[in-house]
């Protein structure tokens, strides 16, 4: 299906044009989500998209599914409620690094811990874009931001390690440069029976890029190309080489972790309901 046909099928025409800046990675990430949904052949009525607040969270308003544009940091509690109310729905969360890892950080780790079958797509552009370029928990150390004009001194989260440690059963990372792989990762996340988390390394040329002299949007895409390392190649490096790669700003992309060993939350919940209805304790 062409981009024009995908747009006509999956976007709400009355909500366009979108607000995203030229060169923003959010359009590519949103495009990857609809390509994944289309590729899986899901009916639009069987998909719910929930978002929080921020540039990335505008996606829920543009997309023609069952959607909720919720409160800042609260996409995951809403998504959890949607999934519990209707476990048949494919629930996808669109969220940014400020929304998901700062104010929503507590919700993130507990949704991961519960292993509820929702798919989180983290649009990680390393900054609060919409609210004025403040640094987020994902802003690299030494970067400049409106709240750190002389550069940040905090360490960013390794968010994929964090959600894995919290209990997520599918963890992946992609970039907006490697679009075919990104579509595949989102497809796998949707198909996974448990909490799935896909970090998308994206670009905010306006807030992050200007403050940090990253060049054009094309230059920021080339940065992704030159710093992402396929997981297979990453795993072939010994610990010393991986440490050198990390120090050079490189990171692995692909499926980072996957297990089916933990029961999905709504299935476990159904068992409790059956026990309660049977009058047993
Ligand atoms: Fe994208 Fe940044 Fe513009 Fe927001 S401010 S739309 S994240 S480029």
Short mmCIF file of C-alpha atoms and ligand atoms in Angstrom, two decimals:
data_model
loop_
_atom_site.label_atom_id
_atom_site.label_comp_id
_atom_site.label_asym_id
_atom_site.label_seq_id
_atom_site.Cartn_x
_atom_site.Cartn_y
_atom_site.Cartn_z
CA UNK A 1 0.00 0.00 0.00
CA UNK A 2 1.38 3.45 -0.91
CA UNK A 3 1.88 6.20 1.67
CA UNK A 4 -1.11 8.05 0.17
CA UNK A 5 -3.33 4.98 0.58
CA UNK A 6 -2.05 4.35 4.13
CA UNK A 7 -2.74 7.98 5.03
CA UNK A 8 -6.24 7.83 3.60
CA UNK A 9 -7.01 4.58 5.41
CA UNK A 10 -5.50 5.26 8.83
CA UNK A 11 -5.49 9.05 9.41
CA UNK A 12 -8.44 11.24 10.34
CA UNK A 13 -8.58 13.78 7.53
CA UNK A 14 -10.23 16.39 9.73
CA UNK A 15 -7.22 16.39 12.08
CA UNK A 16 -4.59 17.13 9.41
CA UNK A 17 -2.28 18.91 8.83
CA UNK A 18 -0.30 17.69 11.83
CA UNK A 19 1.70 19.98 14.10
CA UNK A 20 5.07 18.22 13.78
CA UNK A 21 8.03 20.28 12.61
CA UNK A 22 9.72 19.53 9.26
CA UNK A 23 12.30 16.77 9.81
CA UNK A 24 10.75 15.51 13.08
CA UNK A 25 11.03 11.76 13.54
CA UNK A 26 7.49 11.43 14.87
CA UNK A 27 5.97 11.15 11.40
CA UNK A 28 8.28 8.24 10.55
CA UNK A 29 7.49 6.48 13.83
CA UNK A 30 3.75 6.96 13.39
CA UNK A 31 4.10 5.69 9.82
CA UNK A 32 5.88 2.60 11.13
CA UNK A 33 3.03 1.95 13.56
CA UNK A 34 0.37 2.06 10.86
CA UNK A 35 2.51 -0.06 8.52
CA UNK A 36 2.86 -2.64 11.29
CA UNK A 37 -0.90 -2.65 11.92
CA UNK A 38 -1.60 -2.86 8.20
CA UNK A 39 0.98 -5.59 7.74
CA UNK A 40 -0.65 -7.68 10.46
CA UNK A 41 -4.05 -7.20 8.79
CA UNK A 42 -5.67 -5.92 11.98
CA UNK A 43 -9.17 -4.49 11.75
CA UNK A 44 -9.19 -0.82 12.78
CA UNK A 45 -11.92 -1.56 15.32
CA UNK A 46 -9.64 -4.08 17.04
CA UNK A 47 -6.93 -1.49 17.73
CA UNK A 48 -6.81 1.09 20.52
CA UNK A 49 -4.12 3.79 20.58
CA UNK A 50 -3.54 5.58 23.87
CA UNK A 51 -1.18 8.50 24.38
CA UNK A 52 -0.12 10.91 27.08
CA UNK A 53 0.90 14.51 26.42
CA UNK A 54 3.62 15.93 24.20
CA UNK A 55 4.56 16.08 20.53
CA UNK A 56 4.52 12.30 20.10
CA UNK A 57 1.23 11.95 21.94
CA UNK A 58 -0.49 13.93 19.21
CA UNK A 59 -0.39 10.69 17.19
CA UNK A 60 -3.51 9.35 18.91
CA UNK A 61 -5.52 12.31 17.65
CA UNK A 62 -4.40 11.86 14.06
CA UNK A 63 -4.95 8.10 13.86
CA UNK A 64 -8.33 6.62 12.98
CA UNK A 65 -8.58 3.84 15.58
CA UNK A 66 -10.20 3.71 19.01
CA UNK A 67 -8.07 6.39 20.64
CA UNK A 68 -7.53 8.18 23.94
CA UNK A 69 -5.35 11.28 24.25
CA UNK A 70 -4.96 11.13 28.02
CA UNK A 71 -3.11 13.18 30.66
CA UNK A 72 0.62 13.79 30.97
CA UNK A 73 2.43 10.59 31.96
CA UNK A 74 -0.84 8.68 32.37
CA UNK A 75 -1.09 6.78 29.09
CA UNK A 76 -0.21 3.47 30.72
CA UNK A 77 -2.89 3.51 33.46
CA UNK A 78 -5.47 4.35 30.77
CA UNK A 79 -4.10 1.66 28.45
CA UNK A 80 -4.20 -0.84 31.32
CA UNK A 81 -7.87 -0.02 31.92
CA UNK A 82 -8.69 -0.34 28.22
CA UNK A 83 -6.97 -3.73 28.02
CA UNK A 84 -8.67 -5.04 31.17
CA UNK A 85 -12.08 -3.87 29.93
CA UNK A 86 -11.57 -5.48 26.52
CA UNK A 87 -8.66 -7.94 26.39
CA UNK A 88 -9.36 -8.63 22.70
CA UNK A 89 -8.16 -5.16 21.71
CA UNK A 90 -4.61 -4.61 20.47
CA UNK A 91 -3.60 -1.71 22.72
CA UNK A 92 -0.74 0.50 21.55
CA UNK A 93 0.72 3.35 23.59
CA UNK A 94 2.36 6.31 21.84
CA UNK A 95 4.51 8.21 24.30
CA UNK A 96 7.55 10.45 24.44
CA UNK A 97 10.63 10.30 26.65
CA UNK A 98 9.42 13.11 28.91
CA UNK A 99 5.91 11.67 29.15
CA UNK A 100 6.96 8.04 29.63
CA UNK A 101 10.19 8.12 31.61
CA UNK A 102 9.70 11.18 33.87
CA UNK A 103 6.17 11.87 35.08
CA UNK A 104 5.03 8.50 33.73
CA UNK A 105 8.06 6.53 34.92
CA UNK A 106 6.30 4.94 37.85
CA UNK A 107 3.42 3.79 35.65
CA UNK A 108 5.91 2.38 33.15
CA UNK A 109 7.73 0.12 35.60
CA UNK A 110 4.49 -1.19 37.10
CA UNK A 111 2.90 -1.91 33.72
CA UNK A 112 6.08 -3.81 32.83
CA UNK A 113 5.98 -5.65 36.17
CA UNK A 114 2.38 -6.75 35.57
CA UNK A 115 3.22 -8.02 32.07
CA UNK A 116 -0.04 -6.68 30.68
CA UNK A 117 -0.37 -7.15 26.94
CA UNK A 118 0.03 -3.60 25.70
CA UNK A 119 2.65 -2.35 23.24
CA UNK A 120 4.53 0.78 24.23
CA UNK A 121 6.21 2.72 21.42
CA UNK A 122 8.57 5.20 23.04
CA UNK A 123 9.27 8.11 20.68
CA UNK A 124 12.66 8.97 22.16
CA UNK A 125 13.93 12.32 20.91
CA UNK A 126 15.95 13.04 24.07
CA UNK A 127 14.04 16.19 25.07
CA UNK A 128 10.70 17.73 26.01
CA UNK A 129 9.92 19.14 22.55
CA UNK A 130 6.45 20.61 22.90
CA UNK A 131 6.90 22.35 26.22
CA UNK A 132 10.05 24.28 25.40
CA UNK A 133 13.11 22.05 25.12
CA UNK A 134 13.65 21.09 28.76
CA UNK A 135 15.97 18.11 29.34
CA UNK A 136 14.34 14.76 30.08
CA UNK A 137 15.54 11.56 31.79
CA UNK A 138 16.66 10.42 28.32
CA UNK A 139 18.80 13.46 27.48
CA UNK A 140 22.44 12.39 27.07
CA UNK A 141 24.89 13.72 29.66
CA UNK A 142 26.60 16.90 28.49
CA UNK A 143 23.73 18.00 26.21
CA UNK A 144 22.28 21.49 26.26
CA UNK A 145 18.62 22.20 26.91
CA UNK A 146 16.50 25.17 27.90
CA UNK A 147 16.75 24.01 31.53
CA UNK A 148 20.44 23.18 31.16
CA UNK A 149 21.98 26.03 29.14
CA UNK A 150 25.48 25.06 30.35
CA UNK A 151 24.82 21.32 29.69
CA UNK A 152 23.29 18.47 31.67
CA UNK A 153 25.19 16.61 34.35
CA UNK A 154 22.68 13.79 34.91
CA UNK A 155 23.04 10.26 33.52
CA UNK A 156 20.16 9.24 31.22
CA UNK A 157 18.21 6.05 31.81
CA UNK A 158 19.10 2.97 29.82
CA UNK A 159 15.37 2.62 29.38
CA UNK A 160 15.42 -0.80 27.72
CA UNK A 161 17.45 -2.26 30.61
CA UNK A 162 15.09 -0.55 33.06
CA UNK A 163 11.88 -2.03 31.62
CA UNK A 164 13.49 -5.45 31.27
CA UNK A 165 14.53 -5.35 34.92
CA UNK A 166 10.99 -4.26 35.84
CA UNK A 167 9.52 -7.34 34.12
CA UNK A 168 8.81 -6.46 30.48
CA UNK A 169 8.74 -9.62 28.40
CA UNK A 170 9.50 -8.08 24.98
CA UNK A 171 12.07 -5.30 24.72
CA UNK A 172 13.39 -3.82 21.48
CA UNK A 173 15.08 -0.73 20.11
CA UNK A 174 14.90 0.71 16.61
CA UNK A 175 15.57 4.01 14.89
CA UNK A 176 13.74 6.24 12.44
CA UNK A 177 16.58 5.64 9.97
CA UNK A 178 16.10 1.84 9.94
CA UNK A 179 12.43 2.01 9.02
CA UNK A 180 11.89 -1.51 7.65
CA UNK A 181 13.34 -2.97 10.84
CA UNK A 182 11.24 -0.60 12.94
CA UNK A 183 8.02 -1.80 11.31
CA UNK A 184 9.08 -5.39 11.99
CA UNK A 185 9.89 -4.65 15.65
CA UNK A 186 6.49 -3.01 16.20
CA UNK A 187 4.77 -5.96 14.51
CA UNK A 188 6.61 -8.37 16.82
CA UNK A 189 5.68 -6.24 19.83
CA UNK A 190 1.99 -6.28 18.89
CA UNK A 191 2.08 -10.05 18.36
CA UNK A 192 3.84 -10.69 21.67
CA UNK A 193 1.51 -11.95 24.44
CA UNK A 194 2.70 -9.70 27.25
CA UNK A 195 4.13 -6.24 27.91
CA UNK A 196 6.12 -5.12 24.89
CA UNK A 197 8.33 -2.07 24.73
CA UNK A 198 9.95 -0.59 21.65
CA UNK A 199 12.29 2.37 22.10
CA UNK A 200 12.50 4.38 18.88
CA UNK A 201 15.62 6.54 18.61
CA UNK A 202 14.20 9.59 16.91
CA UNK A 203 15.17 13.18 16.13
CA UNK A 204 13.86 16.50 17.39
CA UNK A 205 15.67 18.91 15.06
CA UNK A 206 13.89 21.91 16.58
CA UNK A 207 14.49 21.66 20.33
CA UNK A 208 17.32 19.15 20.77
CA UNK A 209 19.00 19.61 17.40
CA UNK A 210 19.29 23.39 17.50
CA UNK A 211 20.46 23.52 21.13
CA UNK A 212 23.13 20.92 20.45
CA UNK A 213 24.20 22.00 16.95
CA UNK A 214 23.27 18.61 15.45
CA UNK A 215 22.94 19.99 11.94
CA UNK A 216 20.05 19.38 9.59
CA UNK A 217 17.33 16.75 10.08
CA UNK A 218 19.23 14.71 7.48
CA UNK A 219 22.40 14.98 9.58
CA UNK A 220 20.47 13.72 12.60
CA UNK A 221 19.30 10.72 10.57
CA UNK A 222 22.87 10.04 9.50
CA UNK A 223 23.85 10.10 13.19
CA UNK A 224 21.37 7.27 13.79
CA UNK A 225 22.78 5.35 10.82
CA UNK A 226 26.33 5.72 12.12
CA UNK A 227 25.66 4.94 15.80
CA UNK A 228 23.14 2.08 15.67
CA UNK A 229 24.61 -1.43 15.67
CA UNK A 230 22.55 -4.48 14.76
CA UNK A 231 22.02 -6.72 17.79
CA UNK A 232 23.73 -9.69 16.13
CA UNK A 233 26.89 -7.62 15.52
CA UNK A 234 26.68 -6.14 19.03
CA UNK A 235 26.54 -9.60 20.59
CA UNK A 236 29.69 -10.63 18.72
CA UNK A 237 31.70 -7.91 20.48
CA UNK A 238 33.44 -8.80 23.73
CA UNK A 239 32.80 -6.69 26.85
CA UNK A 240 35.75 -4.40 26.15
CA UNK A 241 34.60 -3.66 22.58
CA UNK A 242 31.02 -3.05 23.78
CA UNK A 243 32.30 -0.61 26.39
CA UNK A 244 34.30 1.22 23.69
CA UNK A 245 31.23 1.32 21.43
CA UNK A 246 29.06 2.69 24.25
CA UNK A 247 31.66 5.35 25.03
CA UNK A 248 31.49 6.37 21.35
CA UNK A 249 27.71 6.79 21.66
CA UNK A 250 26.82 3.54 19.87
CA UNK A 251 23.89 1.35 20.85
CA UNK A 252 22.35 -1.98 19.78
CA UNK A 253 19.12 -2.16 17.76
CA UNK A 254 16.80 -5.12 17.27
CA UNK A 255 15.00 -7.42 19.69
CA UNK A 256 16.99 -7.05 22.91
CA UNK A 257 14.99 -9.42 25.12
CA UNK A 258 12.02 -11.74 24.75
CA UNK A 259 10.45 -14.39 26.94
CA UNK A 260 7.13 -16.21 27.17
CA UNK A 261 7.86 -17.55 30.64
CA UNK A 262 5.58 -15.16 32.54
CA UNK A 263 1.77 -15.30 32.36
CA UNK A 264 0.11 -12.29 30.75
CA UNK A 265 -1.86 -10.14 33.20
CA UNK A 266 -5.38 -10.27 31.74
CA UNK A 267 -5.13 -14.07 31.45
CA UNK A 268 -4.04 -14.33 35.09
CA UNK A 269 -6.86 -11.95 36.01
CA UNK A 270 -9.42 -14.14 34.21
CA UNK A 271 -8.25 -17.08 36.31
CA UNK A 272 -8.88 -15.11 39.50
CA UNK A 273 -12.36 -14.17 38.24
CA UNK A 274 -13.10 -17.85 37.54
CA UNK A 275 -11.93 -18.81 41.04
CA UNK A 276 -14.06 -16.08 42.61
CA UNK A 277 -17.14 -17.05 40.55
CA UNK A 278 -16.63 -20.67 41.57
CA UNK A 279 -16.91 -19.64 45.20
CA UNK A 280 -13.40 -20.84 46.03
CA UNK A 281 -10.55 -18.89 47.63
FE1 LIG B 1 9.21 17.08 16.65
FE2 LIG B 1 10.80 18.50 18.25
FE3 LIG B 1 9.10 19.75 16.60
FE4 LIG B 1 8.19 18.39 18.72
S1 LIG B 1 9.46 20.22 18.79
S2 LIG B 1 7.34 18.31 16.64
S3 LIG B 1 9.63 16.65 18.82
S4 LIG B 1 10.86 18.47 16.00
#
